[in-house]
């Protein structure tokens, strides 16, 4: 198998990642030879089932969870929808109040808005200039009818890592369930469900060198979450549908690989990230970093340049073979400024000139140097200097 490495400079690992050779190789047999349906009794079915259970073990091990606490889904969006709508529905008798933050992914925000249309009440916590929620504010927001707190682990746009440990403790004290969207954090930083008091956690394979269209929801033993996709008895009767065997196998392999040498990879990425942040702010005037300086995902750099339009900058970067993002991959243009950047109160002259660069395990110092050169030249161009 030949390794097809992307030829340009890929600085958009928060949007998606390239599948690794090992992941592709692990998936291959389940696309043709071992095509069996895992719900059948003959050998092909057994093989598919065994493969799914091996993957479940790999995911469970990565979180120090039990295999029975891992449910496979079609990705981060489904996991988020399931956790929010599932718990809201199941606990309707207890109450109809949910707490989240203003900077969640749309999979959470739009699920919450949907619930609001059904009569639920949602509190959207503000964040400070670093993108952090306040745990005091969170505690004050909890009411007798609060059933769920959903706050992300690490933010996809600005990289800020939320105080998950503290949020979980507060949720437990008040008997409220806590879900975290860990799509950006899982497989990038160590997460143990023995250590973190989270009840549910979402992740997605394509964010950590696995295939697209597969993810999982961790649900702590004893948390009663209803089925989201109704049908057959797959996934302990909680998520119907013939399993995406190859996808699940690929995700298991990707998780296993991610756990290998994670600390070393984190150190390296953090070092390169800091290098990029320093270089960009030193070499380009009127540039400011968004998000928390240290409580931040290893590979995330979000930077705003005063007086320019970020979307135009992205086009110029693309001409230099550099892939970067604006706020998020899914802003449709009714506003030039991302809601995350807005929620953090980034000054107006900077907000529209925001670019996100997210590094990965293969990013090199040379690529960062080239990216900064391009940024320098193109920001200057856009400023008409
Ligand atoms: C990518 C992402 C999602 C959505 O995951 P998909 O698998 O693409 O549906 C959800 N939350 C966050 C924070 C993400 O970065």
CSV table of C-alpha atoms and ligand atoms in Angstrom, one decimal:
chain,number,residue,atom,x,y,z
A,1,UNK,CA,0.0,0.0,0.0
A,2,UNK,CA,1.4,3.4,-0.9
A,3,UNK,CA,1.2,6.2,1.5
A,4,UNK,CA,-0.6,9.1,-0.2
A,5,UNK,CA,0.6,12.1,1.7
A,6,UNK,CA,-1.2,15.4,1.0
A,7,UNK,CA,1.1,17.6,-1.1
A,8,UNK,CA,0.2,21.0,0.1
A,9,UNK,CA,0.5,22.4,3.7
A,10,UNK,CA,-2.5,21.0,5.5
A,11,UNK,CA,-3.3,23.1,8.6
A,12,UNK,CA,-6.9,22.1,9.0
A,13,UNK,CA,-6.8,19.0,11.2
A,14,UNK,CA,-9.8,20.2,13.3
A,15,UNK,CA,-11.9,20.0,10.1
A,16,UNK,CA,-10.8,16.5,9.3
A,17,UNK,CA,-7.7,14.3,9.1
A,18,UNK,CA,-6.2,11.9,6.6
A,19,UNK,CA,-6.7,8.2,7.3
A,20,UNK,CA,-3.5,6.4,8.2
A,21,UNK,CA,-2.2,3.4,6.2
A,22,UNK,CA,-2.8,1.1,9.2
A,23,UNK,CA,-6.4,2.2,9.5
A,24,UNK,CA,-7.0,1.6,5.8
A,25,UNK,CA,-5.4,-1.8,6.0
A,26,UNK,CA,-7.4,-2.7,9.0
A,27,UNK,CA,-10.7,-1.8,7.2
A,28,UNK,CA,-9.9,-3.4,3.9
A,29,UNK,CA,-11.0,-7.0,4.8
A,30,UNK,CA,-14.4,-5.8,6.0
A,31,UNK,CA,-15.3,-4.2,2.7
A,32,UNK,CA,-15.0,-7.3,0.5
A,33,UNK,CA,-14.0,-10.6,2.0
A,34,UNK,CA,-15.6,-10.3,5.4
A,35,UNK,CA,-18.8,-8.7,4.3
A,36,UNK,CA,-21.0,-10.5,6.7
A,37,UNK,CA,-23.8,-8.9,8.7
A,38,UNK,CA,-22.8,-9.0,12.4
A,39,UNK,CA,-26.3,-10.0,13.4
A,40,UNK,CA,-26.1,-13.4,11.6
A,41,UNK,CA,-25.0,-16.7,13.0
A,42,UNK,CA,-22.8,-18.2,10.4
A,43,UNK,CA,-19.0,-17.7,10.2
A,44,UNK,CA,-19.0,-14.4,8.2
A,45,UNK,CA,-21.4,-12.8,10.7
A,46,UNK,CA,-19.3,-14.0,13.6
A,47,UNK,CA,-16.2,-12.5,12.1
A,48,UNK,CA,-17.9,-9.2,11.7
A,49,UNK,CA,-19.2,-9.3,15.2
A,50,UNK,CA,-15.8,-10.2,16.6
A,51,UNK,CA,-14.3,-7.3,14.7
A,52,UNK,CA,-16.8,-4.9,16.1
A,53,UNK,CA,-16.3,-6.1,19.6
A,54,UNK,CA,-12.5,-5.8,19.2
A,55,UNK,CA,-13.0,-2.2,18.1
A,56,UNK,CA,-15.3,-1.6,21.1
A,57,UNK,CA,-12.5,-2.9,23.3
A,58,UNK,CA,-10.0,-0.6,21.7
A,59,UNK,CA,-12.3,2.4,22.3
A,60,UNK,CA,-13.1,1.4,25.8
A,61,UNK,CA,-9.4,0.9,26.7
A,62,UNK,CA,-8.6,4.4,25.3
A,63,UNK,CA,-11.0,6.0,27.9
A,64,UNK,CA,-10.6,3.5,30.7
A,65,UNK,CA,-14.3,2.7,30.2
A,66,UNK,CA,-16.2,-0.6,30.0
A,67,UNK,CA,-17.0,-2.1,26.7
A,68,UNK,CA,-20.7,-2.0,27.5
A,69,UNK,CA,-20.5,1.8,27.9
A,70,UNK,CA,-19.4,2.4,24.2
A,71,UNK,CA,-22.1,2.8,21.6
A,72,UNK,CA,-21.1,3.2,17.9
A,73,UNK,CA,-22.8,6.0,15.9
A,74,UNK,CA,-22.4,7.7,12.6
A,75,UNK,CA,-20.2,10.4,14.0
A,76,UNK,CA,-19.9,13.4,16.3
A,77,UNK,CA,-23.1,15.0,15.2
A,78,UNK,CA,-25.2,12.0,15.9
A,79,UNK,CA,-23.6,11.4,19.2
A,80,UNK,CA,-24.3,15.0,20.2
A,81,UNK,CA,-27.9,14.8,19.0
A,82,UNK,CA,-28.5,11.5,20.8
A,83,UNK,CA,-27.1,12.7,24.2
A,84,UNK,CA,-29.0,16.0,24.2
A,85,UNK,CA,-32.3,15.0,22.8
A,86,UNK,CA,-32.2,11.5,24.4
A,87,UNK,CA,-31.7,12.8,27.9
A,88,UNK,CA,-34.0,15.7,27.4
A,89,UNK,CA,-36.8,13.3,26.4
A,90,UNK,CA,-36.1,10.7,29.0
A,91,UNK,CA,-36.0,13.2,31.9
A,92,UNK,CA,-39.0,15.3,30.8
A,93,UNK,CA,-40.9,14.4,33.9
A,94,UNK,CA,-38.1,15.7,36.1
A,95,UNK,CA,-37.8,18.9,34.2
A,96,UNK,CA,-37.2,20.7,30.9
A,97,UNK,CA,-34.1,22.8,31.5
A,98,UNK,CA,-30.8,22.3,29.9
A,99,UNK,CA,-27.5,24.2,30.4
A,100,UNK,CA,-24.9,24.6,27.6
A,101,UNK,CA,-22.5,27.3,26.4
A,102,UNK,CA,-22.6,29.8,23.6
A,103,UNK,CA,-19.5,28.3,21.9
A,104,UNK,CA,-20.7,24.7,21.4
A,105,UNK,CA,-20.6,23.0,18.0
A,106,UNK,CA,-23.8,23.4,15.9
A,107,UNK,CA,-24.6,19.7,16.6
A,108,UNK,CA,-25.3,20.8,20.2
A,109,UNK,CA,-26.6,24.3,19.6
A,110,UNK,CA,-29.1,23.3,16.9
A,111,UNK,CA,-30.2,20.4,19.0
A,112,UNK,CA,-30.9,22.8,21.9
A,113,UNK,CA,-32.7,25.2,19.6
A,114,UNK,CA,-34.9,22.3,18.4
A,115,UNK,CA,-35.7,21.5,22.0
A,116,UNK,CA,-36.6,25.1,22.7
A,117,UNK,CA,-39.1,24.9,19.9
A,118,UNK,CA,-40.6,21.9,21.7
A,119,UNK,CA,-41.0,23.9,24.9
A,120,UNK,CA,-37.7,23.2,26.7
A,121,UNK,CA,-35.7,26.0,28.3
A,122,UNK,CA,-32.0,26.3,27.6
A,123,UNK,CA,-29.4,28.4,29.4
A,124,UNK,CA,-26.5,29.4,27.2
A,125,UNK,CA,-23.5,30.2,29.4
A,126,UNK,CA,-21.3,33.1,28.3
A,127,UNK,CA,-17.6,32.6,28.0
A,128,UNK,CA,-14.8,35.0,29.0
A,129,UNK,CA,-12.2,36.5,26.7
A,130,UNK,CA,-10.3,33.2,26.6
A,131,UNK,CA,-13.4,31.2,25.7
A,132,UNK,CA,-13.8,29.6,29.2
A,133,UNK,CA,-17.1,29.2,30.9
A,134,UNK,CA,-17.4,30.2,34.5
A,135,UNK,CA,-18.1,27.4,36.9
A,136,UNK,CA,-19.7,29.8,39.4
A,137,UNK,CA,-22.1,31.0,36.7
A,138,UNK,CA,-22.8,27.3,35.8
A,139,UNK,CA,-23.6,26.5,39.4
A,140,UNK,CA,-25.9,29.5,39.7
A,141,UNK,CA,-27.7,28.4,36.5
A,142,UNK,CA,-28.7,25.0,37.9
A,143,UNK,CA,-32.4,24.8,38.8
A,144,UNK,CA,-34.6,22.0,40.2
A,145,UNK,CA,-35.8,21.3,36.7
A,146,UNK,CA,-32.3,21.1,35.2
A,147,UNK,CA,-31.7,17.7,33.7
A,148,UNK,CA,-28.6,18.1,31.5
A,149,UNK,CA,-25.4,20.1,31.3
A,150,UNK,CA,-23.6,19.8,28.0
A,151,UNK,CA,-20.3,21.6,27.7
A,152,UNK,CA,-17.6,20.8,25.2
A,153,UNK,CA,-14.2,19.4,26.2
A,154,UNK,CA,-12.1,21.5,23.8
A,155,UNK,CA,-13.4,24.1,21.4
A,156,UNK,CA,-13.0,23.5,17.7
A,157,UNK,CA,-12.5,27.1,16.7
A,158,UNK,CA,-10.2,28.5,19.3
A,159,UNK,CA,-8.9,25.4,21.1
A,160,UNK,CA,-9.8,26.4,24.6
A,161,UNK,CA,-10.1,23.5,27.0
A,162,UNK,CA,-13.1,23.9,29.4
A,163,UNK,CA,-12.9,23.0,33.1
A,164,UNK,CA,-14.4,19.6,32.6
A,165,UNK,CA,-13.3,18.2,35.9
A,166,UNK,CA,-15.0,21.0,37.8
A,167,UNK,CA,-18.1,21.0,35.7
A,168,UNK,CA,-18.5,17.3,36.3
A,169,UNK,CA,-18.1,17.7,40.0
A,170,UNK,CA,-20.8,20.4,40.1
A,171,UNK,CA,-23.1,18.4,38.0
A,172,UNK,CA,-22.8,15.4,40.3
A,173,UNK,CA,-23.3,17.5,43.4
A,174,UNK,CA,-26.6,18.7,42.0
A,175,UNK,CA,-27.7,15.3,40.5
A,176,UNK,CA,-27.6,16.6,37.0
A,177,UNK,CA,-26.3,14.6,34.1
A,178,UNK,CA,-23.2,15.9,32.3
A,179,UNK,CA,-22.4,15.4,28.6
A,180,UNK,CA,-19.3,16.6,26.9
A,181,UNK,CA,-18.6,17.0,23.2
A,182,UNK,CA,-15.0,15.7,23.1
A,183,UNK,CA,-14.8,15.5,19.3
A,184,UNK,CA,-11.8,17.8,19.3
A,185,UNK,CA,-10.2,16.6,22.5
A,186,UNK,CA,-10.5,12.8,22.3
A,187,UNK,CA,-7.3,11.1,21.0
A,188,UNK,CA,-5.5,14.4,21.2
A,189,UNK,CA,-5.2,14.6,25.0
A,190,UNK,CA,-5.5,11.9,27.6
A,191,UNK,CA,-9.1,11.4,28.8
A,192,UNK,CA,-10.1,8.8,31.4
A,193,UNK,CA,-13.7,8.5,32.4
A,194,UNK,CA,-12.4,7.1,35.7
A,195,UNK,CA,-10.8,10.5,36.3
A,196,UNK,CA,-13.3,12.8,34.7
A,197,UNK,CA,-16.8,12.8,36.2
A,198,UNK,CA,-18.6,12.8,32.8
A,199,UNK,CA,-21.8,10.8,32.2
A,200,UNK,CA,-21.7,10.9,28.4
A,201,UNK,CA,-19.0,11.8,25.9
A,202,UNK,CA,-19.0,12.2,22.1
A,203,UNK,CA,-16.2,11.5,19.7
A,204,UNK,CA,-15.8,11.2,15.9
A,205,UNK,CA,-13.3,8.9,14.0
A,206,UNK,CA,-12.4,11.3,11.2
A,207,UNK,CA,-10.9,13.8,13.6
A,208,UNK,CA,-8.2,11.3,14.7
A,209,UNK,CA,-7.1,9.7,11.4
A,210,UNK,CA,-10.1,7.3,11.2
A,211,UNK,CA,-12.8,7.2,8.5
A,212,UNK,CA,-15.6,9.6,8.1
A,213,UNK,CA,-19.2,8.8,9.1
A,214,UNK,CA,-18.4,6.8,12.3
A,215,UNK,CA,-18.1,7.9,15.9
A,216,UNK,CA,-19.2,6.8,19.3
A,217,UNK,CA,-21.1,7.9,22.4
A,218,UNK,CA,-19.7,6.9,25.8
A,219,UNK,CA,-22.6,6.4,28.3
A,220,UNK,CA,-21.7,5.8,31.9
A,221,UNK,CA,-23.1,2.6,33.3
A,222,UNK,CA,-26.4,3.3,35.1
A,223,UNK,CA,-27.3,6.3,32.9
A,224,UNK,CA,-30.6,5.6,31.3
A,225,UNK,CA,-30.4,6.9,27.8
A,226,UNK,CA,-33.2,5.9,25.4
A,227,UNK,CA,-32.7,4.6,21.9
A,228,UNK,CA,-32.2,7.3,19.3
A,229,UNK,CA,-32.4,5.3,16.1
A,230,UNK,CA,-35.3,2.8,16.5
A,231,UNK,CA,-35.2,-0.5,14.7
A,232,UNK,CA,-33.2,-3.7,15.3
A,233,UNK,CA,-31.5,-4.7,18.4
A,234,UNK,CA,-27.9,-3.6,17.5
A,235,UNK,CA,-25.8,-1.7,20.1
A,236,UNK,CA,-27.6,-3.2,23.1
A,237,UNK,CA,-30.9,-2.2,21.6
A,238,UNK,CA,-29.9,1.5,21.7
A,239,UNK,CA,-28.8,2.2,18.2
A,240,UNK,CA,-30.5,0.3,15.5
A,241,UNK,CA,-29.1,-0.4,12.0
A,242,UNK,CA,-26.7,-2.8,10.5
A,243,UNK,CA,-23.3,-1.8,11.8
A,244,UNK,CA,-20.7,0.1,9.7
A,245,UNK,CA,-18.3,-2.7,10.3
A,246,UNK,CA,-15.4,-1.4,8.3
A,247,UNK,CA,-15.8,2.1,9.7
A,248,UNK,CA,-16.0,0.8,13.3
A,249,UNK,CA,-12.9,-1.4,12.7
A,250,UNK,CA,-11.1,1.7,11.3
A,251,UNK,CA,-12.1,3.8,14.2
A,252,UNK,CA,-10.9,1.2,16.7
A,253,UNK,CA,-7.5,1.0,14.9
A,254,UNK,CA,-7.2,4.8,14.8
A,255,UNK,CA,-8.0,5.0,18.5
A,256,UNK,CA,-5.4,2.4,19.3
A,257,UNK,CA,-2.8,4.2,17.2
A,258,UNK,CA,-3.7,7.6,18.8
A,259,UNK,CA,-3.1,6.2,22.3
A,260,UNK,CA,0.4,5.2,21.3
A,261,UNK,CA,3.0,7.8,22.1
A,262,UNK,CA,0.3,10.4,22.8
A,263,UNK,CA,2.3,12.3,25.4
A,264,UNK,CA,5.2,12.7,23.0
A,265,UNK,CA,2.9,13.8,20.2
A,266,UNK,CA,1.3,16.3,22.5
A,267,UNK,CA,4.6,17.7,23.5
A,268,UNK,CA,5.7,18.0,19.8
A,269,UNK,CA,2.5,19.6,18.6
A,270,UNK,CA,2.3,22.0,21.6
A,271,UNK,CA,5.9,23.1,20.8
A,272,UNK,CA,5.1,23.7,17.2
A,273,UNK,CA,1.8,25.4,18.1
A,274,UNK,CA,3.6,27.8,20.4
A,275,UNK,CA,6.2,28.4,17.8
A,276,UNK,CA,3.5,29.3,15.3
A,277,UNK,CA,1.7,31.6,17.7
A,278,UNK,CA,4.9,33.4,18.6
A,279,UNK,CA,6.1,33.8,15.1
A,280,UNK,CA,2.8,35.1,13.8
A,281,UNK,CA,2.4,37.7,16.5
A,282,UNK,CA,6.0,38.8,16.3
A,283,UNK,CA,6.3,39.0,12.6
A,284,UNK,CA,2.9,40.4,11.6
A,285,UNK,CA,1.7,43.6,13.1
A,286,UNK,CA,-1.8,43.9,14.7
A,287,UNK,CA,-2.3,40.1,15.1
A,288,UNK,CA,-3.8,38.6,18.2
A,289,UNK,CA,-4.2,35.0,19.4
A,290,UNK,CA,-7.7,33.9,20.3
A,291,UNK,CA,-8.4,31.4,23.0
A,292,UNK,CA,-6.6,30.4,26.2
A,293,UNK,CA,-2.8,30.6,26.0
A,294,UNK,CA,-2.1,27.4,27.9
A,295,UNK,CA,-5.4,25.6,28.5
A,296,UNK,CA,-5.6,24.8,24.9
A,297,UNK,CA,-5.7,21.9,22.5
A,298,UNK,CA,-2.2,21.0,21.4
A,299,UNK,CA,-2.6,21.6,17.7
A,300,UNK,CA,-4.9,24.7,17.7
A,301,UNK,CA,-3.9,28.2,16.6
A,302,UNK,CA,-6.6,30.8,16.1
A,303,UNK,CA,-5.4,34.2,15.1
A,304,UNK,CA,-7.1,37.5,14.2
A,305,UNK,CA,-5.6,40.2,12.0
A,306,UNK,CA,-6.9,43.7,12.4
A,307,UNK,CA,-8.4,45.4,9.3
A,308,UNK,CA,-8.7,42.4,6.9
A,309,UNK,CA,-11.3,39.9,5.8
A,310,UNK,CA,-10.5,36.4,7.0
A,311,UNK,CA,-12.3,34.8,4.1
A,312,UNK,CA,-10.2,36.6,1.5
A,313,UNK,CA,-7.0,35.6,3.4
A,314,UNK,CA,-8.1,32.0,3.2
A,315,UNK,CA,-8.4,32.2,-0.6
A,316,UNK,CA,-4.9,33.7,-0.8
A,317,UNK,CA,-3.5,31.1,1.5
A,318,UNK,CA,-5.1,28.4,-0.7
A,319,UNK,CA,-3.2,29.9,-3.7
A,320,UNK,CA,0.0,29.2,-1.8
A,321,UNK,CA,-1.2,25.6,-1.2
A,322,UNK,CA,-2.1,26.2,2.4
A,323,UNK,CA,-5.3,24.8,3.9
A,324,UNK,CA,-6.6,26.7,6.8
A,325,UNK,CA,-10.1,27.6,8.1
A,326,UNK,CA,-12.1,30.5,9.2
A,327,UNK,CA,-14.2,30.2,12.3
A,328,UNK,CA,-15.6,26.8,11.6
A,329,UNK,CA,-16.1,24.7,8.5
A,330,UNK,CA,-19.9,25.4,8.4
A,331,UNK,CA,-20.4,29.1,8.5
A,332,UNK,CA,-22.9,30.0,5.8
A,333,UNK,CA,-22.2,33.7,5.6
A,334,UNK,CA,-25.1,35.6,7.2
A,335,UNK,CA,-22.4,36.9,9.5
A,336,UNK,CA,-18.7,37.3,8.7
A,337,UNK,CA,-17.8,36.8,12.3
A,338,UNK,CA,-18.1,33.4,14.0
A,339,UNK,CA,-20.3,33.2,17.0
A,340,UNK,CA,-17.4,31.8,19.0
A,341,UNK,CA,-15.2,34.8,18.3
A,342,UNK,CA,-18.2,37.1,19.0
A,343,UNK,CA,-18.9,35.3,22.3
A,344,UNK,CA,-15.3,35.9,23.4
A,345,UNK,CA,-15.7,39.6,22.8
A,346,UNK,CA,-12.8,39.9,20.3
A,347,UNK,CA,-12.6,43.5,19.3
A,348,UNK,CA,-14.5,44.4,16.2
A,349,UNK,CA,-11.5,45.5,14.0
A,350,UNK,CA,-10.0,42.0,14.6
A,351,UNK,CA,-13.0,39.7,14.6
A,352,UNK,CA,-13.6,39.5,10.8
A,353,UNK,CA,-9.9,38.8,10.2
A,354,UNK,CA,-9.8,35.4,12.0
A,355,UNK,CA,-8.0,32.4,10.7
A,356,UNK,CA,-7.7,29.0,12.3
A,357,UNK,CA,-4.7,26.7,11.7
A,358,UNK,CA,-4.8,23.3,13.3
A,359,UNK,CA,-1.7,21.2,13.3
A,360,UNK,CA,-1.4,17.4,13.1
A,361,UNK,CA,1.1,14.7,13.9
A,362,UNK,CA,2.9,15.1,10.6
A,363,UNK,CA,3.1,18.9,10.6
A,364,UNK,CA,6.7,20.1,10.3
A,365,UNK,CA,8.5,23.3,11.4
A,366,UNK,CA,9.3,24.0,7.8
A,367,UNK,CA,5.6,23.9,6.9
A,368,UNK,CA,4.9,26.4,9.7
A,369,UNK,CA,7.7,28.7,8.4
A,370,UNK,CA,6.2,28.6,4.9
A,371,UNK,CA,2.7,29.3,6.3
A,372,UNK,CA,3.9,32.3,8.3
A,373,UNK,CA,5.7,33.7,5.2
A,374,UNK,CA,2.5,33.4,3.2
A,375,UNK,CA,0.4,35.0,6.0
A,376,UNK,CA,2.9,37.8,6.3
A,377,UNK,CA,2.8,38.6,2.6
A,378,UNK,CA,-1.0,38.2,2.1
A,379,UNK,CA,-2.0,40.1,5.2
A,380,UNK,CA,0.1,42.9,4.0
A,381,UNK,CA,-1.5,42.6,0.5
A,382,UNK,CA,-5.0,42.8,2.0
A,383,UNK,CA,-4.1,45.7,4.1
A,384,UNK,CA,-3.0,47.5,1.0
A,385,UNK,CA,0.3,48.4,2.5
B,1,LIG,C1,-16.4,17.8,13.9
B,1,LIG,C2,-17.1,18.1,15.1
B,1,LIG,C3,-18.4,17.6,15.4
B,1,LIG,C4,-19.1,16.8,14.3
B,1,LIG,O1,-18.6,15.5,14.1
B,1,LIG,P1,-19.0,14.8,12.7
B,1,LIG,O2,-18.4,13.4,12.9
B,1,LIG,O3,-18.3,15.5,11.6
B,1,LIG,O4,-20.4,14.8,12.7
B,1,LIG,C5,-19.0,17.8,16.6
B,1,LIG,N1,-18.4,18.6,17.5
B,1,LIG,C6,-17.2,19.1,17.3
B,1,LIG,C7,-16.5,19.9,18.4
B,1,LIG,C8,-16.5,18.9,16.1
B,1,LIG,O5,-15.3,19.4,16.0
